[in-house]
Amino acid sequence: MKAADWKLRTSQGQGLLIAIAVFLLMFTLYVGNHPAGLTVPVATTAANKAVLLALVAMAQTLPVLTGGLDLSVGMVFVMTNCLASSIVSGEPWQVALGIVVVLLAGALAGFINGAIVVYGRLQPIITTLATGAVYYGIALLLRPVPGGDVQPDLADFMTYTVFEVVPTSLVLLLAVVLIIWLPFRHSVVGRGCYAVGSAEGAAYMSGVAIDRSRLAAFTLAGLLAGVAGLMLTFVTFSGEASASIGGTYTLNSIAAVVIGGTSLYGGAGGAIGSIFGAFILRTIDDLLFVFDLPPLWQPLFQGVVLLGAVSLGAARVFRIKNRLELFN
Amino acid sequence: MQAVLKRVDRPVAIAFGFIVVLLLAGSLYSSSFLSANYLLQQLQVAAFLGLIASGVMLVILLGHIDLSIPWLVTVGGMMSTAAAGWWGPEWAIPFGVFCGLVFGIINGLGVAILRVPSMIFTLGINAVAQGIMVLHTGGFAPQDHATELMHWLAVERVLLGIPNAVFIWALLGCAIVVMLQRTPLGRYIYAIGNREGATYLSGVNTKLIIITCFAISGMCSALAGVLLAGYSNKGYQAMGDPYLLPAIAAVVLGGTHILGGRGTYLGTVAGVVLISLLASILSVMQMPEAGRQIIYGCVIVGMLMVYGRGQKVLG
């Protein structure tokens, strides 16, 4: 690759690089101050929590790339969790079938979002606000009270380690990146998502299939939220239709996407950044724990860090020479 | 007649039409839906949402969004009751609203000066407000009872049996209508929603306008929180959580464009009444929460399909 090419790529991936650096710094701080140090159990617990948010954040990334937003990811996450707690148990073939059904349900929820946005021509924010309520209602139908069950051996395997070294959840995340995200990113439809996000009109005039790209982005978001919901079931061994879990994950996913360097205006960024954004958010919580901050101060500290992190992008404002660029 | 019809745009007409349909459908179930007492009760509950939606509408008209509603409502409720405990009951309402104003101004500064997308900045402020409230209740036990005045404003009915809260909403609503229709500020708000760069080039201090709108939104939320605290006689954590989505939905159902620049206050009123009425009828019919959520979501999508569709992309 030519030098200029490298320069372009690093400047485009600036947000991602910063996110990785911040995460490494924070994680070193965490491990360094953890009484047990970097042991496999410590890493596994941290990974299990972080992967849940990372998957939801990846889901959120796709609609954001197209210039939209999916306020229903958290609710799809909760809905698939409730579904998985009902059907992922029993004989191996039943478990396998259950997993497929859960993932399909997630994808279908995403597809409905996309269809309303594309063919109904409604704004993504308000569409997903409404469908989020519907998915939450379905979750409540499936599981009026918390409970349910999941195949225990599989759940244990998914939440422990592979070869007693690498947390399985991290392997799952890597697999999702390799099997879903990277091929999608480099496909015609995936590039179309970036094109739609940066200039919809121009993309349309250049013959990009903008409808198909949008639809694919939302469907894939639903699928990824479904993977996260399945993983949550493995972690908690149960399903719970909780509006607060859904809401928290939706909001944190947006924050993770922004911290990971994806522009909320669409067209720039990627799911890898969001993974690190999610890791950063989770490590903040863990840091509070190791540094023994008084519990009462924790929410405020989290809020201030979140506000600070999302305001980092404001540095751009002070570099701009032509004030009119502010309005772009 | 035609002149009147022309001034009421389609979304508003459809929203009001849907309210009538809801009431008629409800009256088939039980005749009490058409009684004055039931309707006034609905208006009273709608008034709290109406106050919040008024502020949210201004922000949405700008093309921004305010996700800090939940905890600014809580700040209003908790700070007013706390102020009553610290300095006496006469401080309660001013201090509660003042705290909302401060948070609103910070929202505005972040969005207008730092140019952080409003969606994420207000989310951060929401988290900070939550942190401060947790700290506030945890450190020491403040007085959390509403003052008599707050209770009176939120619950009592002084004139013609109409709840006082409805008068407060009406007062605020009139002020906002006058501001939007008859003052430069209102015109600038619509202009920024349509194209901020052009408005700036026309010599408008766009930053100040944005900060003002977020400040008003913060004040409206806090005021609603003060009244909610009066209504339930105490301020408590997370009291504002159920209000974010209904407020945004009400504004959008009333025909305000989510990307800004278009919308009328009458529409917001229709949206607020519609949402409150829908929630109330479903709960009277003893619809379980699951069904309520599903119907609620379907109604929003269905209504927007009728009148809220965007343009086809044509390059």
XYZ file of C-alpha atoms in Angstrom:
643
model
C 0.000 0.000 0.000
C 1.197 3.487 -0.756
C 2.094 5.916 2.008
C -0.722 8.273 1.087
C -3.118 5.374 1.260
C -1.972 4.543 4.779
C -2.351 8.154 5.802
C -5.911 8.256 4.520
C -6.789 5.024 6.254
C -5.374 6.088 9.608
C -7.103 9.452 9.422
C -10.398 7.742 8.640
C -9.878 5.248 11.429
C -8.858 7.895 13.957
C -11.939 7.379 16.102
C -11.360 3.639 16.201
C -7.675 4.016 17.107
C -8.468 6.438 19.921
C -11.156 4.084 21.230
C -8.741 1.145 21.242
C -6.062 3.193 22.990
C -8.456 4.457 25.653
C -9.762 0.959 26.241
C -6.270 -0.536 26.597
C -5.306 2.201 29.017
C -8.428 1.714 31.130
C -8.247 -2.051 31.058
C -4.583 -1.993 32.143
C -5.574 0.311 34.971
C -8.365 -2.068 35.912
C -6.268 -5.212 35.834
C -3.366 -3.491 37.560
C -5.557 -2.466 40.473
C -7.660 -5.597 40.675
C -6.753 -7.549 43.793
C -6.527 -10.790 41.803
C -4.726 -9.385 38.754
C -5.417 -10.691 35.273
C -6.703 -14.165 35.980
C -8.984 -16.146 33.728
C -12.071 -15.733 35.976
C -11.578 -11.962 36.148
C -11.251 -11.734 32.381
C -14.215 -14.039 31.786
C -16.559 -12.106 34.033
C -15.489 -8.839 32.445
C -15.852 -10.314 28.954
C -19.330 -11.750 29.520
C -20.680 -8.401 30.626
C -18.875 -6.459 27.923
C -19.834 -8.754 25.045
C -23.552 -8.228 25.693
C -23.237 -4.479 25.260
C -20.741 -4.917 22.419
C -23.235 -6.988 20.424
C -26.048 -4.499 20.987
C -23.690 -1.654 20.069
C -22.737 -3.484 16.853
C -26.435 -3.792 16.110
C -26.900 -0.068 16.670
C -23.947 0.770 14.412
C -25.599 -0.436 11.199
C -28.662 1.861 11.189
C -26.459 4.725 12.415
C -24.134 4.207 9.441
C -27.065 4.703 7.092
C -27.851 7.973 8.837
C -30.667 6.557 10.963
C -30.987 5.344 14.498
C -32.562 2.264 16.020
C -34.248 2.990 19.334
C -35.648 -0.540 19.411
C -32.380 -2.535 19.654
C -32.685 -2.780 23.423
C -36.255 -4.027 23.137
C -35.362 -6.602 20.461
C -32.581 -7.687 22.834
C -35.106 -8.127 25.659
C -37.657 -9.805 23.392
C -35.195 -12.388 22.063
C -34.006 -12.967 25.619
C -37.568 -13.797 26.670
C -38.045 -15.987 23.610
C -34.773 -17.837 24.175
C -35.674 -18.509 27.797
C -38.759 -20.334 26.545
C -37.482 -22.414 23.647
C -33.743 -22.994 23.966
C -33.914 -26.156 26.085
C -34.530 -29.871 25.852
C -32.972 -32.246 23.318
C -29.993 -31.056 21.256
C -32.085 -30.708 18.113
C -34.651 -28.693 20.047
C -31.896 -26.444 21.342
C -30.517 -25.950 17.855
C -33.948 -25.242 16.449
C -34.634 -22.859 19.322
C -31.464 -20.904 18.622
C -32.345 -20.603 14.955
C -35.857 -19.418 15.799
C -34.507 -16.828 18.252
C -32.085 -15.447 15.689
C -34.772 -15.397 13.019
C -37.113 -13.570 15.378
C -34.458 -10.908 15.933
C -33.849 -10.573 12.213
C -37.575 -10.387 11.539
C -37.981 -7.601 14.097
C -35.167 -5.716 12.387
C -36.664 -6.385 8.981
C -40.009 -4.936 10.093
C -38.204 -1.797 11.261
C -36.427 -1.556 7.946
C -39.548 -2.182 5.896
C -41.432 0.578 7.723
C -38.526 2.974 7.253
C -37.939 2.109 3.596
C -41.413 1.424 2.226
C -43.426 3.389 4.781
C -40.947 6.280 4.459
C -41.142 7.126 8.150
C -38.217 8.544 10.107
C -36.128 5.790 11.741
C -36.142 7.445 15.181
C -39.885 7.563 15.506
C -40.458 4.244 13.747
C -38.187 2.341 16.084
C -39.597 4.218 19.066
C -42.985 2.765 18.171
C -41.845 -0.715 17.150
C -39.745 -0.817 20.333
C -42.986 -0.543 22.300
C -44.451 -3.383 20.243
C -41.415 -5.638 20.808
C -41.532 -4.882 24.507
C -45.211 -5.835 24.495
C -44.351 -9.136 22.808
C -41.619 -9.727 25.389
C -44.208 -9.212 28.131
C -46.568 -11.652 26.419
C -43.808 -14.248 26.262
C -42.717 -13.709 29.826
C -45.169 -11.884 32.083
C -42.960 -12.677 35.084
C -39.188 -13.219 35.034
C -38.184 -16.833 34.757
C -37.719 -19.544 32.176
C -34.880 -21.857 31.521
C -32.052 -22.539 29.119
C -30.022 -25.581 28.241
C -27.488 -25.510 31.132
C -24.512 -27.226 29.450
C -24.597 -24.865 26.509
C -25.046 -21.870 28.791
C -22.074 -22.947 30.905
C -19.950 -23.449 27.821
C -20.886 -20.037 26.409
C -20.150 -18.174 29.626
C -16.902 -19.932 30.565
C -13.760 -20.422 28.587
C -12.401 -22.216 25.554
C -9.349 -24.337 26.478
C -9.610 -22.682 29.910
C -7.894 -19.573 28.587
C -10.052 -17.539 26.250
C -13.551 -16.505 27.358
C -16.086 -18.153 25.018
C -18.055 -14.951 24.781
C -15.050 -13.232 23.214
C -14.767 -16.063 20.703
C -18.446 -15.580 19.897
C -17.869 -11.864 19.395
C -14.917 -12.554 17.135
C -16.993 -15.032 15.169
C -19.757 -12.452 14.726
C -17.193 -9.962 13.444
C -15.627 -12.469 11.046
C -18.818 -14.126 9.816
C -21.278 -11.233 9.808
C -19.640 -7.844 10.018
C -16.544 -8.074 7.805
C -18.239 -9.811 4.857
C -21.120 -7.357 5.125
C -18.800 -4.356 5.330
C -17.118 -5.375 2.082
C -20.227 -6.429 0.217
C -22.015 -4.202 -2.262
C -24.948 -3.798 0.090
C -22.627 -2.948 2.992
C -20.797 -0.278 1.029
C -24.208 0.977 -0.007
C -24.987 1.607 3.693
C -21.982 3.921 3.940
C -22.994 5.631 0.699
C -26.570 6.170 1.866
C -25.293 7.578 5.149
C -22.915 10.082 3.650
C -25.091 11.362 0.804
C -28.393 9.704 0.105
C -29.209 11.680 -3.018
C -25.784 11.148 -4.560
C -25.926 7.436 -3.735
C -29.289 7.180 -5.449
C -28.033 8.979 -8.530
C -25.006 6.673 -8.686
C -27.262 3.661 -8.849
C -26.677 2.406 -5.309
C -29.576 0.236 -4.207
C -30.394 2.508 -1.283
C -33.588 0.698 -0.274
C -31.881 -2.672 -0.165
C -28.947 -1.276 1.840
C -31.239 0.309 4.422
C -33.329 -2.806 4.717
C -30.210 -4.943 5.131
C -28.818 -2.602 7.801
C -31.960 -2.776 9.938
C -32.392 -6.525 9.444
C -28.814 -7.194 10.424
C -29.245 -4.931 13.442
C -32.180 -7.078 14.531
C -30.160 -10.244 14.006
C -27.237 -8.939 16.074
C -29.607 -7.824 18.837
C -30.987 -11.367 18.685
C -27.499 -12.821 19.179
C -27.092 -10.522 22.179
C -30.475 -11.597 23.566
C -29.457 -15.239 23.240
C -26.190 -14.511 25.016
C -28.047 -12.711 27.815
C -30.122 -15.834 28.324
C -26.938 -17.882 28.668
C -25.572 -15.422 31.217
C -28.690 -15.061 33.360
C -30.241 -18.528 32.788
C -33.611 -16.831 32.498
C -35.672 -14.310 30.614
C -37.036 -11.029 31.898
C -39.247 -8.531 30.096
C -37.764 -5.419 31.658
C -38.303 -2.040 30.086
C -35.388 -0.614 32.032
C -32.935 -3.224 30.712
C -34.087 -2.488 27.161
C -33.895 1.264 27.632
C -30.478 1.151 29.272
C -29.013 -1.013 26.541
C -30.474 1.171 23.793
C -29.042 4.334 25.297
C -25.674 2.766 26.136
C -25.455 1.367 22.624
C -25.786 4.860 21.174
C -23.074 6.086 23.524
C -20.834 3.131 22.603
C -21.317 3.825 18.908
C -20.332 7.474 19.348
C -17.345 6.683 21.574
C -16.248 4.104 18.991
C -15.858 6.808 16.379
C -19.007 6.333 14.302
C -20.649 9.559 13.220
C -24.271 9.952 14.300
C -24.839 11.718 10.995
C -23.995 8.494 9.181
C -21.500 7.408 6.569
C -18.368 7.040 8.711
C -17.210 4.570 11.321
C -17.776 0.889 11.846
C -18.862 -1.884 14.151
C -15.323 -2.635 15.400
C -15.170 0.832 16.922
C -18.505 0.255 18.609
C -17.166 -2.930 20.199
C -14.368 -0.962 21.807
C -16.801 1.806 22.708
C -18.857 -0.797 24.545
C -15.744 -2.199 26.231
C -14.831 1.299 27.402
C -18.269 1.887 28.896
C -18.125 -1.438 30.724
C -14.595 -0.890 31.991
C -15.686 2.438 33.492
C -18.121 0.521 35.695
C -15.438 -1.993 36.624
C -12.942 0.752 37.429
C -15.393 2.289 39.873
C -15.513 -1.073 41.566
C -11.755 -1.561 41.907
C -11.127 1.999 43.002
C -13.726 1.588 45.701
C -15.575 4.768 44.878
C -18.451 5.308 47.334
C -21.497 3.686 45.681
C -23.453 6.922 45.935
C -20.935 8.719 43.764
C -20.891 6.066 41.059
C -23.880 7.178 38.935
C -22.621 10.765 38.908
C -19.125 9.663 37.980
C -20.468 7.473 35.183
C -22.587 10.347 33.910
C -19.694 12.792 33.893
C -17.398 10.326 32.116
C -20.102 9.599 29.536
C -20.706 13.302 28.965
C -16.980 13.928 28.686
C -16.459 11.058 26.273
C -19.188 12.132 23.889
C -18.016 15.744 24.055
C -14.531 14.787 22.842
C -15.719 15.231 19.278
C -16.275 18.885 20.097
C -12.546 19.493 19.594
C -13.422 19.748 15.904
C -15.289 22.979 16.599
C -12.146 24.759 17.679
C -10.146 23.706 14.631
C -12.682 24.914 12.104
C -11.632 28.031 10.228
C -14.722 28.685 8.160
C -17.639 29.020 10.531
C -20.093 27.888 7.885
C -18.617 24.396 8.110
C -20.188 24.173 11.536
C -23.590 23.782 9.985
C -22.709 20.832 7.780
C -65.433 27.964 7.086
C -62.975 27.155 4.356
C -60.518 29.650 5.695
C -60.663 27.896 9.058
C -60.218 24.498 7.437
C -57.221 25.720 5.536
C -55.502 26.894 8.675
C -55.902 23.547 10.407
C -53.534 21.243 8.617
C -54.125 17.608 7.876
C -52.183 15.941 10.693
C -53.937 18.064 13.287
C -57.340 17.337 11.792
C -56.639 13.608 11.652
C -55.315 13.580 15.212
C -58.451 15.338 16.494
C -60.575 13.022 14.392
C -58.869 10.042 15.998
C -59.559 11.470 19.457
C -63.261 11.615 18.621
C -63.161 8.056 17.287
C -61.414 6.907 20.464
C -64.043 8.553 22.639
C -66.901 7.069 20.623
C -65.311 3.617 20.654
C -64.792 3.997 24.396
C -68.397 5.055 24.925
C -69.556 1.826 23.318
C -67.657 0.024 26.061
C -68.867 2.237 28.862
C -70.936 5.394 28.776
C -68.773 6.982 31.460
C -66.165 7.802 28.798
C -68.277 10.732 27.670
C -68.965 12.100 31.146
C -67.529 15.500 31.961
C -65.851 14.161 35.052
C -63.940 11.487 33.157
C -62.866 13.935 30.470
C -61.655 16.469 33.026
C -59.754 13.741 34.807
C -58.072 12.888 31.483
C -57.184 16.519 30.900
C -55.601 16.715 34.325
C -53.348 13.734 33.625
C -52.683 15.027 30.114
C -51.602 18.395 31.515
C -48.373 16.954 32.957
C -47.492 15.351 29.643
C -48.592 18.539 27.899
C -46.128 20.670 29.847
C -43.268 18.345 28.971
C -44.320 18.038 25.338
C -44.419 21.834 24.986
C -40.718 22.069 25.708
C -39.868 18.995 23.663
C -41.759 20.450 20.717
C -39.611 23.591 20.660
C -36.462 21.498 20.625
C -37.819 19.204 17.909
C -38.822 22.229 15.821
C -35.152 23.211 15.865
C -34.290 19.821 14.432
C -32.830 18.613 17.723
C -34.086 16.249 20.372
C -34.030 16.311 24.170
C -33.429 12.948 25.790
C -32.731 14.455 29.200
C -36.473 14.740 29.933
C -36.746 11.808 32.383
C -34.255 13.038 34.920
C -34.990 16.736 34.447
C -38.577 15.945 35.454
C -37.159 14.134 38.457
C -34.827 17.056 39.222
C -37.837 19.380 39.203
C -39.797 17.159 41.548
C -37.003 16.326 43.954
C -35.326 19.720 44.097
C -38.588 21.533 44.751
C -39.467 19.296 47.674
C -35.893 19.549 48.954
C -35.880 23.344 48.685
C -39.055 23.436 50.744
C -37.201 21.547 53.433
C -34.088 23.738 53.289
C -35.442 27.265 53.025
C -39.176 27.056 53.470
C -42.124 26.233 51.240
C -42.074 29.492 49.278
C -38.794 28.447 47.640
C -40.032 25.094 46.415
C -41.440 25.906 42.989
C -38.932 28.595 41.949
C -35.968 26.457 42.916
C -37.291 23.329 41.178
C -37.874 25.206 37.934
C -34.552 27.005 38.299
C -32.672 23.686 38.458
C -34.411 22.597 35.274
C -33.383 25.883 33.691
C -29.736 25.342 34.612
C -29.652 21.849 33.123
C -31.498 23.114 30.064
C -28.933 25.849 29.531
C -26.102 23.314 29.808
C -27.892 21.195 27.181
C -28.107 24.234 24.951
C -24.447 25.150 25.445
C -23.339 21.649 24.527
C -25.465 21.549 21.415
C -25.020 25.142 20.232
C -21.407 25.881 21.184
C -19.710 22.480 21.320
C -21.898 21.201 18.438
C -22.238 17.752 19.962
C -25.293 16.005 18.428
C -28.213 16.788 20.732
C -29.246 13.158 20.882
C -26.062 12.148 22.658
C -25.332 15.318 24.658
C -28.750 15.395 26.306
C -28.326 11.706 27.007
C -25.128 12.554 28.892
C -26.853 15.353 30.814
C -29.606 12.898 31.704
C -26.977 10.587 33.210
C -25.346 13.450 35.103
C -28.699 14.633 36.473
C -29.406 11.095 37.592
C -26.031 10.929 39.311
C -26.655 14.187 41.169
C -30.109 13.050 42.285
C -28.758 9.731 43.578
C -26.093 11.618 45.478
C -28.690 14.044 46.793
C -30.987 11.395 48.244
C -28.224 9.135 49.480
C -26.109 11.598 51.416
C -28.805 12.748 53.794
C -32.525 12.426 54.111
C -34.144 15.554 52.710
C -37.746 16.521 53.110
C -39.494 14.840 50.201
C -43.042 15.989 50.780
C -44.660 18.384 48.365
C -45.712 21.774 49.715
C -49.360 22.712 49.984
C -49.092 25.082 47.055
C -47.696 22.356 44.806
C -50.447 19.997 45.854
C -53.041 22.696 45.274
C -51.739 23.473 41.804
C -51.615 19.845 40.741
C -54.770 18.416 42.262
C -57.347 21.033 43.231
C -60.078 22.386 40.979
C -60.864 25.998 41.674
C -62.739 27.265 38.669
C -65.755 25.493 37.116
C -64.390 22.156 38.234
C -61.510 22.423 35.810
C -58.251 21.162 37.337
C -55.671 23.847 38.082
C -53.011 21.865 36.243
C -55.008 22.323 33.046
C -54.931 26.086 33.552
C -51.177 26.012 33.949
C -50.867 24.018 30.735
C -53.246 26.409 28.949
C -51.257 29.394 30.173
C -47.967 27.915 29.026
C -49.541 26.821 25.758
C -50.827 30.327 24.997
C -47.422 31.780 25.760
C -45.760 29.313 23.392
C -48.299 29.910 20.628
C -47.751 33.666 20.872
C -44.015 33.143 20.895
C -44.076 30.846 17.856
C -46.523 32.912 15.822
C -45.960 36.501 16.836
C -42.365 37.001 17.888
C -39.090 36.968 15.964
C -37.888 34.195 18.276
C -40.644 31.911 17.022
C -39.870 32.639 13.397
C -36.164 32.007 14.013
C -36.991 28.631 15.587
C -38.777 27.489 12.437
C -36.005 28.962 10.297
C -33.266 27.091 12.176
C -35.265 23.900 11.828
C -35.354 24.362 8.107
C -31.746 25.394 7.524
C -29.494 26.532 10.282
C -26.726 27.772 8.007
C -29.058 30.037 6.082
C -30.527 31.413 9.290
C -27.037 32.172 10.587
C -26.148 33.933 7.362
C -29.300 36.028 7.689
C -27.767 37.553 10.782
C -29.620 35.599 13.432
C -27.792 34.656 16.611
C -28.603 30.978 16.125
C -26.630 29.864 19.181
C -28.710 32.026 21.468
C -31.943 30.696 19.958
C -30.853 27.083 20.425
C -29.780 27.691 24.010
C -33.094 29.463 24.713
C -35.126 26.540 23.392
C -33.224 23.956 25.405
C -33.531 26.191 28.473
C -37.309 26.416 27.992
C -37.476 22.664 27.515
C -35.558 22.116 30.752
C -37.880 24.514 32.585
C -41.001 22.834 31.207
C -39.771 19.408 32.273
C -38.877 20.647 35.736
C -42.236 22.398 36.070
C -43.986 19.174 35.146
C -41.846 17.442 37.759
C -42.884 20.014 40.375
C -46.556 19.404 39.604
C -46.107 15.637 39.499
C -44.502 15.833 42.930
C -47.530 17.843 44.043
C -49.864 15.304 42.481
C -48.364 12.301 44.220
C -47.389 14.414 47.252
C -43.705 13.555 47.066
C -40.700 13.717 44.816
C -38.968 10.417 44.174
C -36.273 8.967 41.920
C -37.088 7.967 38.356
C -40.472 9.714 38.556
C -39.884 11.082 35.061
C -39.010 7.809 33.365
C -42.448 7.091 31.876
C -42.615 10.483 30.166
C -39.848 10.584 27.566
C -41.344 8.408 24.853
C -44.949 9.608 25.210
C -43.752 13.219 25.004
C -41.830 12.653 21.779
C -44.638 10.506 20.361
C -47.229 13.175 21.212
C -45.236 15.890 19.455
C -44.704 13.774 16.345
C -48.281 12.480 16.222
C -49.370 16.102 16.294
C -47.710 16.632 12.959
C -44.418 18.208 14.028
C -41.688 16.967 11.734
C -39.087 14.999 13.687
C -36.301 16.644 11.692
C -37.555 20.122 12.533
C -38.926 23.170 10.812
C -42.581 22.216 10.603
C -45.345 21.807 13.169
C -48.030 23.589 15.119
C -48.726 23.791 18.818
C -52.344 22.817 18.239
C -51.030 19.568 16.820
C -48.988 18.941 19.950
C -52.093 19.500 22.084
C -53.938 16.971 19.932
C -51.048 14.518 20.242
C -50.902 14.860 24.026
C -54.648 14.361 24.431
C -54.551 11.444 22.015
C -51.748 9.638 23.849
C -53.265 10.205 27.300
C -56.705 9.150 26.150
C -55.393 6.023 24.457
C -53.479 5.022 27.596
C -56.492 5.695 29.775
C -59.013 3.825 27.643
C -56.742 0.809 27.386
C -56.273 0.754 31.136
C -59.995 1.127 31.819
C -60.618 -1.803 29.476
C -58.166 -3.710 31.680
C -55.922 -4.443 28.761
C -52.755 -6.075 30.105
C -49.541 -4.075 29.833
C -48.308 -6.248 26.936
C -51.350 -5.537 24.789
C -51.211 -1.869 25.712
C -47.632 -1.537 24.502
C -48.373 -3.343 21.253
C -51.467 -1.257 20.492
C -49.617 1.899 21.468
C -46.779 1.168 19.029
C -49.112 0.131 16.224
C -51.202 3.283 16.614
C -48.117 5.493 16.317
C -46.865 3.710 13.202
C -50.356 3.495 11.708
C -51.152 7.162 12.195
C -47.818 8.296 10.843
C -48.316 6.092 7.797
C -51.408 8.137 7.076
C -49.857 11.592 7.232
C -46.235 11.542 8.335
C -44.567 9.941 5.336
C -41.409 11.441 3.909
C -40.564 12.296 0.346
C -39.230 9.731 -2.050
C -35.523 10.130 -2.688
C -35.067 11.628 -6.117
C -31.403 12.556 -6.099
